[in-house]
Amino acid sequence: MMNDNFFTVYLNQPLTDRNQIQRFIADFANRAEAQELIALLQQREKVGNTMIAEHVILPHLESPKIKQSQILIVRLAEAIDFDEETPQVQLVITILLKSGESQEVKKKIAQFTRRLADEAFLEELLNIENVELFYQKLEE
């Protein structure tokens, strides 16, 4: 299991639309500031589609309101259409970056995001059933 809490994984989440996903991410990042964080997520989406592969989106949130920089991974119980350009989303990999974060943490995030270019890696993240195995895969 993780000891530095860099990754947090939720499998089979019963979220059914974009608003529920944004609320989930914002509440996780900092419940007290959730409304502001949701607004930030919505602004980011206007800039460009967050889909990085079939069934996978990569929202990114940077704010001083984030309690801790980390990677939040949510796999939905059922694939949902996020919007017209983003159908059948099942895996939401969110980069949460606290403003003014250390280079070390930024480097760790960059290393992880490079792994997302690997289709086989994403395929495994879409299909691993057991949360322990999921964390092991992330740590490889």
XYZ file of C-alpha atoms in Angstrom, residues 9-112:
104
model
C -7.783 5.336 -5.702
C -11.548 4.834 -5.684
C -12.893 1.939 -7.745
C -16.492 1.368 -8.895
C -17.775 4.801 -7.943
C -21.475 5.287 -8.735
C -21.025 8.752 -10.262
C -23.311 9.292 -13.227
C -22.502 12.702 -14.717
C -19.950 15.462 -15.071
C -21.317 17.482 -12.133
C -21.043 14.533 -9.753
C -17.477 13.869 -10.900
C -16.479 17.523 -10.414
C -18.125 17.589 -6.978
C -16.308 14.376 -5.994
C -12.920 15.789 -7.063
C -13.499 19.158 -5.374
C -14.748 17.613 -2.116
C -11.717 15.341 -2.074
C -9.271 18.211 -2.719
C -10.810 20.475 -0.067
C -14.481 20.223 0.908
C -14.503 23.708 2.457
C -13.445 25.254 -0.870
C -15.347 22.869 -3.150
C -17.382 25.509 -5.006
C -14.301 27.445 -6.031
C -12.495 24.265 -7.078
C -15.484 23.145 -9.165
C -15.415 26.540 -10.918
C -11.697 26.015 -11.665
C -12.361 22.553 -13.088
C -15.079 23.992 -15.317
C -12.745 26.757 -16.555
C -10.083 24.163 -17.436
C -12.567 22.139 -19.457
C -13.487 25.202 -21.499
C -9.806 25.503 -22.472
C -9.720 22.007 -23.947
C -10.931 18.462 -23.788
C -9.355 16.451 -20.974
C -9.709 13.071 -22.696
C -6.271 11.444 -23.111
C -7.348 8.004 -24.355
C -10.494 6.029 -24.918
C -12.469 5.972 -21.623
C -9.853 8.095 -19.798
C -9.910 11.769 -18.811
C -7.161 13.741 -17.081
C -8.543 16.796 -15.306
C -5.896 18.989 -13.700
C -6.434 21.350 -10.810
C -3.883 23.819 -9.483
C -4.827 26.076 -6.591
C -3.617 27.290 -3.189
C -6.940 25.903 -1.895
C -5.875 22.304 -2.519
C -4.907 20.693 0.772
C -2.311 18.281 -0.625
C -0.775 17.692 -4.035
C -1.570 14.217 -5.261
C -3.068 12.039 -7.954
C -6.708 11.115 -7.428
C -7.895 8.169 -9.501
C -11.594 7.409 -9.756
C -12.915 4.503 -11.757
C -16.622 4.694 -12.404
C -18.965 1.778 -11.873
C -20.479 2.514 -15.303
C -18.974 4.422 -18.225
C -20.649 7.818 -18.718
C -20.767 10.427 -21.456
C -18.968 13.399 -19.930
C -20.026 15.652 -22.809
C -20.456 15.426 -26.595
C -16.708 15.232 -27.249
C -16.011 12.958 -24.303
C -18.059 9.759 -24.499
C -17.872 6.603 -22.402
C -15.608 7.896 -19.643
C -14.713 5.263 -17.094
C -11.415 6.401 -15.588
C -10.859 9.872 -14.131
C -7.212 10.576 -13.298
C -7.022 13.952 -11.576
C -3.807 15.831 -10.937
C -4.236 17.949 -7.818
C -1.444 20.475 -7.489
C -1.190 22.798 -4.530
C 0.155 26.175 -5.692
C 3.849 26.700 -4.950
C 4.546 22.983 -4.689
C 8.119 21.684 -4.457
C 10.054 20.670 -7.578
C 10.296 17.154 -6.194
C 6.514 16.722 -6.153
C 6.141 18.344 -9.578
C 8.743 15.928 -10.927
C 6.870 12.970 -9.447
C 3.645 14.146 -11.100
C 5.439 14.605 -14.441
C 6.915 11.094 -14.217
C 3.476 9.656 -13.585
